[in-house]
Coordinates of C-alpha atoms and ligand atoms in Angstrom, one line a residue:
M248 CA 121.3 86.7 60.1
R249 CA 121.6 83.8 62.5
A250 CA 118.7 81.4 62.7
Y251 CA 117.7 79.1 65.6
D252 CA 114.8 76.8 66.3
V253 CA 114.3 78.0 69.8
V254 CA 115.7 81.1 71.7
I255 CA 115.7 80.9 75.4
V256 CA 116.3 84.1 77.2
G257 CA 117.7 83.6 80.8
A258 CA 120.2 81.1 81.9
G259 CA 119.1 80.6 85.5
G260 CA 117.5 77.4 86.7
A261 CA 114.4 77.7 84.6
G262 CA 116.2 78.6 81.3
L263 CA 118.8 76.0 81.6
R264 CA 116.4 73.2 82.7
T265 CA 114.3 74.0 79.6
A266 CA 117.4 74.1 77.4
I267 CA 118.6 70.7 78.5
E268 CA 115.2 68.9 77.9
C269 CA 114.8 70.9 74.4
A270 CA 118.3 69.7 73.5
R271 CA 117.4 66.1 73.5
D272 CA 116.3 66.3 70.0
E273 CA 119.7 66.8 68.4
D274 CA 118.1 68.3 65.3
I275 CA 116.8 71.3 67.2
K276 CA 119.2 74.3 67.4
I277 CA 119.0 76.3 70.5
A278 CA 120.5 79.7 71.6
V279 CA 120.6 80.6 75.3
V280 CA 120.8 84.3 75.9
S281 CA 121.8 85.7 79.3
K282 CA 122.7 89.2 80.5
V283 CA 125.0 87.8 83.1
Y284 CA 127.4 84.8 82.8
P285 CA 124.9 82.0 83.5
T286 CA 126.3 80.8 86.9
R287 CA 125.8 84.3 88.1
S288 CA 122.0 84.1 87.7
H289 CA 120.0 84.6 90.8
T290 CA 119.2 80.9 91.1
G291 CA 122.6 80.6 92.5
A292 CA 121.7 82.6 95.4
A293 CA 118.9 80.3 96.7
Q294 CA 119.9 79.0 100.0
G295 CA 117.4 77.0 101.8
G296 CA 116.2 74.1 99.5
V297 CA 113.6 72.6 97.1
N298 CA 110.5 70.8 97.9
A299 CA 109.6 67.4 96.9
A300 CA 107.4 64.9 98.8
L301 CA 110.1 62.0 98.9
G302 CA 109.1 61.0 102.4
N303 CA 112.5 60.3 103.4
V304 CA 112.2 61.7 106.9
I305 CA 108.4 61.0 107.5
K306 CA 107.2 58.5 105.1
D307 CA 103.6 59.7 105.3
D308 CA 104.4 62.7 103.0
S309 CA 102.8 62.5 99.7
P310 CA 102.6 64.7 96.5
E311 CA 98.9 65.2 97.5
T312 CA 99.8 66.6 100.9
H313 CA 102.5 68.7 99.0
A314 CA 99.8 69.9 96.8
Y315 CA 97.3 70.8 99.7
D316 CA 100.0 72.8 101.5
T317 CA 100.8 74.7 98.5
I318 CA 97.1 75.5 97.8
K319 CA 96.5 76.4 101.4
G320 CA 99.6 78.6 101.5
S321 CA 98.6 80.3 98.1
D322 CA 95.5 81.5 100.0
F323 CA 93.5 79.3 97.5
L324 CA 94.4 81.5 94.5
A325 CA 96.6 78.8 92.8
D326 CA 95.3 76.8 90.0
Q327 CA 94.9 73.4 91.6
D328 CA 95.4 71.2 88.5
A329 CA 98.8 73.0 87.8
V330 CA 99.7 72.6 91.5
F331 CA 99.0 68.7 91.4
F332 CA 101.0 68.6 88.2
M333 CA 104.0 70.2 89.8
C334 CA 103.9 68.1 93.1
E335 CA 103.4 64.8 91.4
N336 CA 106.4 65.5 89.0
A337 CA 108.6 66.8 91.8
P338 CA 110.3 63.7 93.0
E339 CA 111.4 62.6 89.6
V340 CA 113.1 65.9 88.8
I341 CA 115.0 65.7 92.2
Y342 CA 116.2 62.2 91.4
E343 CA 117.4 63.5 88.0
L344 CA 119.5 66.1 89.6
D345 CA 120.8 63.6 92.1
R346 CA 121.9 61.5 89.0
W347 CA 123.5 64.5 87.5
G348 CA 125.6 65.0 90.5
V349 CA 124.1 67.6 92.7
P350 CA 125.7 67.0 96.2
F351 CA 122.4 67.0 98.4
S352 CA 122.8 66.8 102.0
R353 CA 122.2 63.1 103.3
L354 CA 120.5 61.3 106.1
P355 CA 122.8 59.0 108.2
D356 CA 121.6 56.1 106.0
G357 CA 122.5 57.7 102.8
R358 CA 119.2 58.9 101.5
I359 CA 118.7 62.6 100.6
A360 CA 117.9 64.7 103.8
Q361 CA 114.9 66.8 104.1
R362 CA 114.2 69.9 106.4
P363 CA 111.0 71.5 107.7
F364 CA 110.1 74.8 105.9
G365 CA 107.2 77.3 106.3
G366 CA 103.6 76.0 105.7
A367 CA 104.6 72.4 105.1
S368 CA 103.1 69.5 106.9
F369 CA 106.2 67.5 106.8
P370 CA 109.9 67.9 106.5
R371 CA 109.9 68.1 102.6
T372 CA 112.6 70.5 101.6
V373 CA 115.6 68.9 99.9
F374 CA 119.0 70.8 100.5
S375 CA 122.6 71.1 100.2
A376 CA 123.6 72.8 103.4
D377 CA 122.4 76.5 102.7
R378 CA 123.8 76.6 99.1
T379 CA 121.1 74.7 97.3
G380 CA 120.7 77.0 94.3
H381 CA 124.3 77.3 93.9
V382 CA 124.9 73.7 93.4
I383 CA 121.8 73.2 91.2
L384 CA 122.8 76.0 89.0
H385 CA 126.3 74.7 88.5
T386 CA 125.0 71.0 87.8
L387 CA 122.5 72.4 85.2
F388 CA 125.1 74.4 83.5
E389 CA 127.3 71.4 83.2
Q390 CA 124.6 69.5 81.6
A391 CA 123.7 72.3 79.2
L392 CA 127.3 72.8 78.2
S393 CA 127.6 69.1 77.4
K394 CA 125.0 69.6 74.5
D395 CA 126.3 70.3 71.0
N396 CA 123.1 71.9 69.9
I397 CA 123.0 74.7 72.3
D398 CA 124.9 78.0 71.7
F399 CA 125.4 80.4 74.6
Y400 CA 125.1 84.2 74.2
N401 CA 126.5 85.2 77.4
E402 CA 126.3 88.8 78.4
F403 CA 123.8 89.7 75.8
F404 CA 120.9 91.9 76.8
L405 CA 117.4 91.2 75.4
I406 CA 115.9 94.4 73.8
D407 CA 112.7 93.1 72.4
I408 CA 111.0 90.1 70.8
L409 CA 109.9 90.4 67.2
H410 CA 106.4 89.0 66.1
N411 CA 103.6 89.8 63.8
G412 CA 100.9 90.0 66.4
Q413 CA 100.1 86.4 66.2
R414 CA 103.3 84.6 66.2
V415 CA 107.0 84.9 67.3
K416 CA 109.6 85.6 64.7
G417 CA 112.9 86.5 66.4
V418 CA 114.6 88.5 69.2
S419 CA 117.0 91.5 69.2
I420 CA 119.8 91.5 71.4
Y421 CA 122.5 93.6 72.5
D422 CA 126.1 92.5 73.0
I423 CA 127.2 94.1 76.3
K424 CA 130.8 93.2 75.5
N425 CA 131.3 95.2 72.3
G426 CA 128.0 97.3 71.9
E427 CA 126.8 95.4 68.8
V428 CA 123.2 94.7 68.2
I429 CA 122.0 91.5 66.6
T430 CA 118.8 89.8 65.6
L431 CA 118.2 86.1 65.8
R432 CA 115.4 84.5 63.8
T433 CA 113.6 81.9 65.6
K434 CA 110.4 79.7 65.7
A435 CA 109.9 80.0 69.4
V436 CA 111.1 82.2 72.2
V437 CA 111.1 81.1 75.9
L438 CA 111.5 83.9 78.5
A439 CA 113.3 82.8 81.5
T440 CA 114.4 86.0 82.8
G441 CA 113.5 85.7 86.4
G442 CA 111.8 88.0 88.9
F443 CA 111.4 91.7 89.4
A444 CA 111.6 92.2 93.3
R445 CA 114.5 94.8 92.5
I446 CA 111.4 97.2 91.8
Y447 CA 111.8 97.5 95.7
W448 CA 115.2 99.0 95.1
Q449 CA 115.8 100.1 98.7
R450 CA 115.3 96.7 100.5
S451 CA 115.2 93.5 98.4
T452 CA 116.9 90.0 98.7
N453 CA 117.1 90.1 95.0
A454 CA 120.3 90.5 92.8
V455 CA 120.5 93.9 91.2
G456 CA 119.9 92.5 87.9
N457 CA 116.6 91.2 88.7
T458 CA 114.7 93.9 87.0
G459 CA 111.9 92.0 85.3
D460 CA 113.2 92.7 81.8
G461 CA 111.4 89.7 80.1
V462 CA 108.1 90.6 81.9
A463 CA 108.4 94.2 80.8
V464 CA 109.1 93.1 77.2
A465 CA 105.9 90.9 77.4
L466 CA 103.9 93.7 78.7
R467 CA 105.1 96.2 76.0
N468 CA 104.1 93.7 73.4
G469 CA 100.6 93.2 74.6
V470 CA 101.1 89.8 76.3
P471 CA 99.0 90.0 79.6
L472 CA 100.6 89.7 83.0
K473 CA 98.9 87.8 85.7
D474 CA 98.5 88.4 89.4
I475 CA 101.5 90.7 89.6
E476 CA 100.1 92.6 92.7
F477 CA 101.2 89.6 94.8
I478 CA 104.8 90.4 96.1
Q479 CA 106.3 88.2 98.7
F480 CA 108.2 89.9 101.6
H481 CA 110.5 87.5 103.3
P482 CA 110.4 87.9 107.0
T483 CA 114.2 87.4 107.7
G484 CA 116.1 90.1 105.9
L485 CA 119.4 91.4 107.6
A486 CA 118.2 94.7 109.3
K487 CA 120.7 97.0 107.7
T488 CA 120.9 95.7 104.0
G489 CA 117.8 93.5 103.4
I490 CA 120.0 90.6 102.4
L491 CA 118.3 87.3 102.8
L492 CA 118.8 84.9 105.8
S493 CA 117.2 81.7 104.6
E494 CA 113.9 80.2 105.9
A495 CA 116.3 77.3 106.7
C496 CA 117.2 79.3 109.8
R497 CA 113.6 78.8 111.2
G498 CA 113.3 75.4 109.6
E499 CA 116.3 74.2 111.6
G500 CA 114.6 75.6 114.7
G501 CA 115.4 79.3 115.0
Y502 CA 113.3 81.6 117.0
L503 CA 111.9 85.2 116.4
L504 CA 112.1 87.4 119.4
N505 CA 110.9 91.0 120.2
K506 CA 112.8 93.4 122.3
F507 CA 111.3 91.7 125.4
G508 CA 112.7 88.4 124.5
E509 CA 109.2 87.0 123.7
R510 CA 108.6 84.4 120.9
F511 CA 105.9 86.7 119.6
M512 CA 104.7 84.3 116.9
S513 CA 102.5 82.7 119.6
R514 CA 100.3 85.6 119.2
Y515 CA 99.8 85.1 115.4
A516 CA 100.2 81.5 114.5
P517 CA 100.1 79.5 117.8
E518 CA 100.5 76.2 116.1
K519 CA 103.0 76.7 113.4
M520 CA 105.0 79.6 115.2
E521 CA 107.9 80.8 113.4
L522 CA 107.1 78.3 110.5
A523 CA 103.8 79.9 109.5
P524 CA 103.9 81.0 105.8
R525 CA 105.9 84.1 104.9
D526 CA 103.2 86.6 104.5
M527 CA 101.8 86.0 108.0
V528 CA 105.4 86.1 109.6
S529 CA 106.3 89.3 107.9
R530 CA 103.1 91.1 108.9
A531 CA 103.6 89.8 112.4
I532 CA 107.1 91.4 112.6
E533 CA 105.8 94.8 111.4
Y534 CA 103.1 94.6 113.8
E535 CA 105.6 94.1 116.8
I536 CA 107.4 97.0 115.5
R537 CA 104.5 99.3 115.2
E538 CA 103.4 98.4 118.6
G539 CA 106.5 99.3 120.1
R540 CA 107.9 95.8 120.8
G541 CA 110.7 96.0 118.1
V542 CA 114.1 97.5 118.7
G543 CA 114.4 101.1 117.6
E544 CA 111.9 103.0 115.4
G545 CA 111.0 103.9 111.9
T546 CA 113.0 102.5 109.0
S547 CA 115.8 101.3 111.1
A548 CA 113.7 99.2 113.5
Y549 CA 114.0 95.4 113.7
V550 CA 113.3 92.3 115.8
Y551 CA 115.8 89.4 116.4
L552 CA 116.5 86.1 115.0
D553 CA 117.8 83.7 117.6
L554 CA 119.9 80.7 116.5
R555 CA 122.1 80.4 119.5
H556 CA 120.3 77.3 121.1
L557 CA 121.0 75.3 117.7
G558 CA 124.7 75.2 118.9
E559 CA 127.9 75.7 117.0
E560 CA 128.2 72.3 115.2
K561 CA 124.6 72.6 113.7
I562 CA 125.1 76.2 112.6
K563 CA 128.4 75.4 111.0
E564 CA 127.1 72.3 109.1
R565 CA 123.6 73.4 108.1
L566 CA 123.7 77.2 107.9
P567 CA 127.4 78.2 107.0
Q568 CA 126.4 80.9 104.6
V569 CA 123.8 82.3 106.8
R570 CA 126.4 82.7 109.5
Q571 CA 128.9 84.3 107.2
L572 CA 126.4 86.9 105.9
A573 CA 125.4 87.8 109.5
I574 CA 129.1 88.2 110.2
D575 CA 130.0 90.2 107.2
F576 CA 126.9 92.5 106.7
E577 CA 125.5 92.9 110.2
G578 CA 128.7 92.3 112.3
V579 CA 127.1 89.5 114.6
D580 CA 127.9 86.0 114.8
P581 CA 124.7 83.7 115.1
I582 CA 126.5 81.2 117.3
T583 CA 126.8 83.8 120.2
D584 CA 124.7 86.7 119.2
L585 CA 121.1 87.7 118.2
V586 CA 120.7 88.7 114.6
P587 CA 118.8 91.9 113.9
I588 CA 116.3 91.2 111.0
R589 CA 113.3 92.8 109.3
P590 CA 111.1 91.8 106.4
T591 CA 112.5 92.5 102.8
A592 CA 111.0 92.2 99.2
H593 CA 111.8 88.7 97.9
Y594 CA 109.7 87.2 95.2
C595 CA 107.1 87.8 92.7
M596 CA 104.2 85.4 92.6
G597 CA 102.8 87.0 89.4
G598 CA 104.3 87.2 86.0
I599 CA 103.8 86.5 82.3
H600 CA 100.5 84.8 81.8
V601 CA 101.0 81.2 81.1
E602 CA 97.8 79.6 79.5
N603 CA 98.8 76.0 79.5
Y604 CA 100.8 74.6 82.5
I605 CA 102.0 71.5 80.6
T606 CA 103.5 73.6 77.9
S607 CA 104.1 76.9 79.5
S608 CA 102.7 78.6 76.5
T609 CA 101.4 82.2 76.7
P610 CA 98.7 83.8 74.5
L611 CA 101.2 84.8 71.8
E612 CA 102.0 81.7 69.5
G613 CA 105.5 80.6 69.8
L614 CA 106.1 82.5 73.2
Y615 CA 106.6 80.7 76.3
A616 CA 107.4 81.7 79.8
V617 CA 109.1 79.8 82.6
G618 CA 110.5 80.3 86.2
E619 CA 109.9 83.4 88.3
C620 CA 109.1 85.6 85.2
A621 CA 106.0 83.3 84.6
C622 CA 102.8 82.9 86.3
V623 CA 101.5 79.5 85.9
S624 CA 99.8 79.8 88.6
V625 CA 101.1 77.5 91.4
H626 CA 101.9 80.0 94.2
G627 CA 98.7 82.1 94.1
A628 CA 98.8 84.9 96.5
N629 CA 101.8 83.5 98.5
R630 CA 104.6 81.1 97.7
L631 CA 105.9 78.6 100.1
G632 CA 109.6 78.5 100.6
G633 CA 111.3 75.8 98.4
N634 CA 108.4 75.8 95.9
S635 CA 110.1 78.1 93.5
L636 CA 113.1 75.9 92.6
I637 CA 110.8 73.0 92.2
E638 CA 108.7 75.1 89.9
L639 CA 111.8 75.9 87.6
L640 CA 112.7 72.3 87.4
V641 CA 109.3 70.8 86.6
F642 CA 107.8 73.4 84.3
G643 CA 111.4 73.9 82.8
K644 CA 111.4 70.3 81.9
F645 CA 107.8 70.1 80.3
C646 CA 108.3 73.3 78.7
G647 CA 111.5 72.0 77.0
I648 CA 109.5 69.1 75.7
A649 CA 106.7 71.3 74.3
V650 CA 108.8 73.8 72.8
R651 CA 111.0 71.3 71.0
E652 CA 107.8 69.7 69.5
Y653 CA 106.5 73.0 68.5
A654 CA 109.8 74.0 66.8
K655 CA 110.0 70.6 64.9
Y656 CA 106.6 71.1 63.3
S657 CA 106.6 74.9 62.6
Q658 CA 108.4 77.2 60.1
H659 CA 110.3 80.4 60.6
L660 CA 108.5 83.5 59.5
P661 CA 110.3 86.2 57.4
L662 CA 111.6 89.2 59.1
T663 CA 111.3 92.6 57.3
K664 CA 114.2 95.0 57.1
A665 CA 112.5 97.4 59.7
E666 CA 112.2 94.5 62.1
E667 CA 115.8 93.4 61.7
N668 CA 117.0 97.0 62.4
A669 CA 114.5 97.9 65.2
G670 CA 116.9 97.0 68.0
K671 CA 119.8 98.8 66.6
E672 CA 117.7 102.0 66.0
Y673 CA 116.4 101.8 69.6
I674 CA 119.9 101.7 71.2
E675 CA 121.2 104.6 68.9
K676 CA 118.2 106.7 69.9
L677 CA 118.9 106.0 73.6
I678 CA 122.6 106.8 73.2
R679 CA 121.8 110.1 71.4
R680 CA 119.1 111.2 73.9
E681 CA 119.6 114.3 75.9
G682 CA 118.0 115.5 79.1
S683 CA 118.4 116.7 82.6
E684 CA 117.0 113.8 84.6
K685 CA 119.3 111.6 86.7
L686 CA 119.3 107.8 86.5
A687 CA 120.2 107.3 90.3
Q688 CA 117.7 109.8 91.5
I689 CA 114.8 108.4 89.5
R690 CA 115.6 104.9 90.5
K691 CA 115.9 105.9 94.3
R692 CA 112.4 107.6 94.1
M693 CA 111.0 104.4 92.5
G694 CA 112.4 102.4 95.4
E695 CA 111.0 104.9 98.1
I696 CA 107.4 104.8 96.4
T697 CA 107.2 100.9 96.1
W698 CA 108.4 100.4 99.6
E699 CA 106.3 103.2 101.2
K700 CA 103.2 103.0 99.1
M701 CA 102.8 99.5 97.8
G702 CA 104.8 97.4 100.3
I703 CA 103.6 95.1 103.0
F704 CA 100.6 97.3 104.0
R705 CA 98.7 99.0 101.3
D706 CA 95.4 101.1 101.0
E707 CA 93.5 102.9 98.3
K708 CA 95.3 106.3 98.9
S709 CA 98.8 104.9 99.0
L710 CA 98.3 102.9 95.9
A711 CA 96.5 105.6 93.9
S712 CA 99.4 107.9 94.6
A713 CA 102.0 105.2 93.9
Y714 CA 100.4 104.8 90.4
E715 CA 100.2 108.5 89.7
E716 CA 103.8 109.0 90.8
L717 CA 105.2 106.0 88.9
S718 CA 103.5 107.3 85.8
E719 CA 105.4 110.5 86.2
L720 CA 108.6 108.7 86.6
L721 CA 107.9 106.9 83.4
E722 CA 107.7 110.3 81.7
R723 CA 110.7 111.5 83.4
W724 CA 112.5 108.3 82.3
E725 CA 112.3 109.7 78.8
K726 CA 114.6 112.5 79.7
I727 CA 117.4 110.5 81.2
P728 CA 120.5 110.8 79.0
V729 CA 122.9 107.9 78.6
V730 CA 126.0 109.9 79.7
D731 CA 128.6 107.0 78.8
K732 CA 128.6 106.7 75.0
S733 CA 131.1 103.9 74.9
K734 CA 130.6 100.4 73.3
V735 CA 132.6 98.2 75.7
F736 CA 130.4 97.2 78.9
N737 CA 128.4 100.3 78.9
T738 CA 126.6 99.6 82.2
N739 CA 125.0 102.9 82.1
L740 CA 123.1 102.1 79.1
I741 CA 122.1 98.8 80.6
E742 CA 120.9 100.5 83.8
V743 CA 118.8 103.1 81.8
M744 CA 117.0 100.2 80.0
E745 CA 116.5 98.2 83.2
L746 CA 115.2 101.3 85.0
R747 CA 112.5 101.6 82.3
N748 CA 111.5 98.0 82.6
M749 CA 111.3 98.3 86.5
I750 CA 109.1 101.5 86.5
E751 CA 106.8 100.1 83.8
I752 CA 106.3 96.8 86.0
A753 CA 105.9 98.9 89.2
R754 CA 103.3 100.9 87.7
A755 CA 101.4 97.9 86.7
V756 CA 101.7 96.3 90.1
A757 CA 100.2 99.6 91.6
F758 CA 97.5 99.4 89.2
C759 CA 96.4 95.8 89.9
A760 CA 96.8 96.3 93.6
L761 CA 94.6 99.2 93.6
H762 CA 91.9 97.2 91.9
R763 CA 92.1 94.3 94.2
R764 CA 90.0 95.4 97.0
E765 CA 90.6 92.6 99.4
S766 CA 93.4 91.2 101.4
R767 CA 94.9 87.7 100.4
G768 CA 98.4 86.2 100.8
G769 CA 101.0 88.8 100.1
H770 CA 98.6 91.5 99.2
Y771 CA 97.4 93.3 102.4
R772 CA 95.0 96.0 102.2
E773 CA 94.4 97.9 105.5
D774 CA 91.1 99.4 104.1
Y775 CA 90.0 95.9 103.1
P776 CA 91.6 93.5 105.6
E777 CA 89.5 90.4 104.8
R778 CA 89.8 87.9 102.1
D779 CA 86.8 88.4 99.7
D780 CA 85.9 85.1 97.8
E781 CA 82.7 86.3 96.5
N782 CA 84.4 89.2 94.5
F783 CA 88.1 88.4 94.3
L784 CA 88.6 84.6 94.0
K785 CA 90.0 85.2 90.5
H786 CA 93.2 86.0 88.7
T787 CA 94.1 89.5 87.6
L788 CA 95.2 90.0 84.0
V789 CA 96.8 93.3 83.1
R790 CA 97.5 94.5 79.6
Q791 CA 99.4 97.5 78.3
E792 CA 98.3 99.2 75.0
N793 CA 99.8 102.5 73.8
G794 CA 101.1 102.9 77.2
K795 CA 97.5 102.5 78.7
L796 CA 96.9 99.7 81.3
T797 CA 93.6 97.6 81.3
I798 CA 92.5 95.0 83.6
E799 CA 90.2 91.8 83.3
Y800 CA 89.9 88.8 85.6
I801 CA 89.8 85.1 84.8
P802 CA 88.6 82.2 87.1
V803 CA 90.8 80.2 89.4
R804 CA 90.8 76.4 88.5
I805 CA 89.6 74.7 91.8
T806 CA 89.6 70.9 91.4
K807 CA 89.7 69.4 94.7
Y808 CA 89.9 71.8 97.7
Q809 CA 87.3 74.4 98.4
P810 CA 88.6 77.6 99.8
A811 CA 88.8 77.6 103.6
E812 CA 90.1 80.0 106.3
R813 CA 93.9 79.9 106.5
K814 CA 94.9 79.0 110.2
Y815 CA 98.4 77.9 111.3
Ligands
FAD102 C1 118.3 85.2 97.9 C2 117.4 84.3 97.3 C3 117.2 83.0 98.0 C4 116.3 82.1 97.5 N1 116.0 80.9 98.1 C5 115.2 80.0 97.5 C6 115.1 78.7 98.0 O1 115.9 78.3 99.0 N2 114.3 77.9 97.5 C7 113.4 78.2 96.5 O2 112.6 77.3 96.0 N3 113.4 79.5 95.9 C8 114.4 80.4 96.5 N4 114.4 81.7 96.0 C9 113.7 81.9 94.7 C10 114.4 81.4 93.6 O3 115.7 81.3 93.8 C11 114.1 82.1 92.3 O4 112.8 82.3 92.1 C12 114.5 81.3 91.1 O5 115.9 80.9 91.3 C13 114.5 82.2 89.8 O6 115.0 81.4 88.6 P1 114.9 81.7 87.2 O7 115.6 80.8 86.3 O8 113.4 82.0 86.8 O9 115.5 83.2 87.1 P2 117.1 83.6 87.5 O10 117.8 82.7 88.2 O11 116.9 84.9 88.2 O12 117.8 83.9 86.1 C14 117.3 85.0 85.1 C15 118.1 84.8 83.9 O13 117.7 85.7 83.0 C16 118.6 86.4 82.5 N5 118.1 87.7 82.1 C17 117.3 88.6 82.7 N6 117.1 89.7 82.1 C18 117.7 89.5 80.9 C19 117.8 90.3 79.7 N7 117.4 91.6 79.7 N8 118.7 89.8 78.7 C20 119.1 88.6 78.7 N9 119.1 87.8 79.8 C21 118.5 88.3 80.8 C22 119.6 86.5 83.6 O14 121.0 86.8 83.0 C23 119.6 85.1 84.2 O15 120.4 84.3 83.4 C24 115.4 82.5 96.5 C25 115.5 83.8 95.8 C26 116.5 84.7 96.4 C27 116.6 86.0 95.6

């Protein structure tokens, strides 16, 4: 059996940044496992940019202002010590990327350019046109490839982690290319498997692979998830497909218009207008549609994004990908046309419970979580645009340091024969399984439930019904056969495993949302429309044992800023 000191599952920005830091000690042997080729990870789809208070455009900006904006944006649910840690370390990790060769867009004097983004007091978002994630991901991959002590397991699917209830021992992974299951012994596992906004199957900006596999594995293994009821809906998804048009559109000066041509944000956020935080802008769009000021009705209704006044030159220089997406998927050219848009599921504020923000450790010894699959928590109830990429870079770096030190001073635990074979047996059982349920139907139904009953607007009845129906879907999942029995690139088998992960997480999201009887950030309850600090200024922790979910709450760490009403 192969043995490593550290196994990192996920080769997006979070996994790669962790691996690079970990590999600085050449004696540490690292495996990076990824179900897609690393440069196809969702980080590569990030468009708008990454936040760091460099003060290049307005020098008054500071890590402290970045921290305050983040905390206010989070609706005061973020842990303030962790937010300060992220914001203070942000400039350094950006300069590291600059030295590694990321081609950031520049000011005329050669310094790194910064653009305004939602909820930010200053232009703080560092970018490379509208392909920021793409260039960061490729640069990180180059750096990781240059390390001799990293082995890549590309196109391997995580089946499970192995542990003794106290400490991690290994992982079992499935080779998508040939159907083989292998077990890796390891002292530490870092989960960096990305978000799960694909539980909103109908309408999401996320890659189809963002199915929350690592989050579901943690949940099944008794590791708590934190604040997963908080899902971010991005205001500007293309109307027909839900594909993202970056916040950079509004950062560069784009307007939102209703069918009368009004800039309706003046009703909801008179000061910040289109650059209010995403939760507020998304709800504003939905109110306009509900009150008949959108174009069309029902699920196909929309409002407009207007970029025309920015001019051809700026659109081509700063928003080339946005323009192409609008042309390809909506049939309109933003230089001359209005673009139909509507909110779309985008990001998961919650995730695997990280206990210590400096190390990114979880309650299970040897298990770490970084990136979108983790909840540190720096985003609280609502993330600001550009703050996810900076989270990956800062916490990836410090997790890399922590995990390499942990691995240096700890020992491998022995694996039993049963543990070694567990992954193989699970796959064989799935392949043999018979039943009459259909994968596509159940996935479609899951998408309808999540969108309609636990989307932008929620209430007791809709959430209770979502929870019930998702529990039923989980039972029906047991009767989905894997029709394709082949060994080579069996995508049917992978999709069956991913669907289980999505339904389990979706059910837990409904459960936590049902119990949070208030509105805060991305979680909006029509039956409890106010924020309730007295009862709910706390983090949700959800655990799953023998298929049953239980909830507890832990305090928010408030160090400097007392909760105040959020006005923009
Ligand atoms: C369209 C879009 C635009 C965005 N734009 C911005 C932006 O401009 N600024 C910003 O700050 N944020 C942005 N975000 C958010 C940000 O990009 C993501 O939160 C972030 O990139 C997630 O990085 P990650 O490394 O955690 O996960 P990912 O990049 O999603 O990588 C996950 C990795 O885990 C692996 N993996 C998953 N499951 C398994 C499994 N079962 N077995 C093996 N491997 C597995 C995958 O192969 C992949 O390598 C955007 C998100 C989207 C969807």
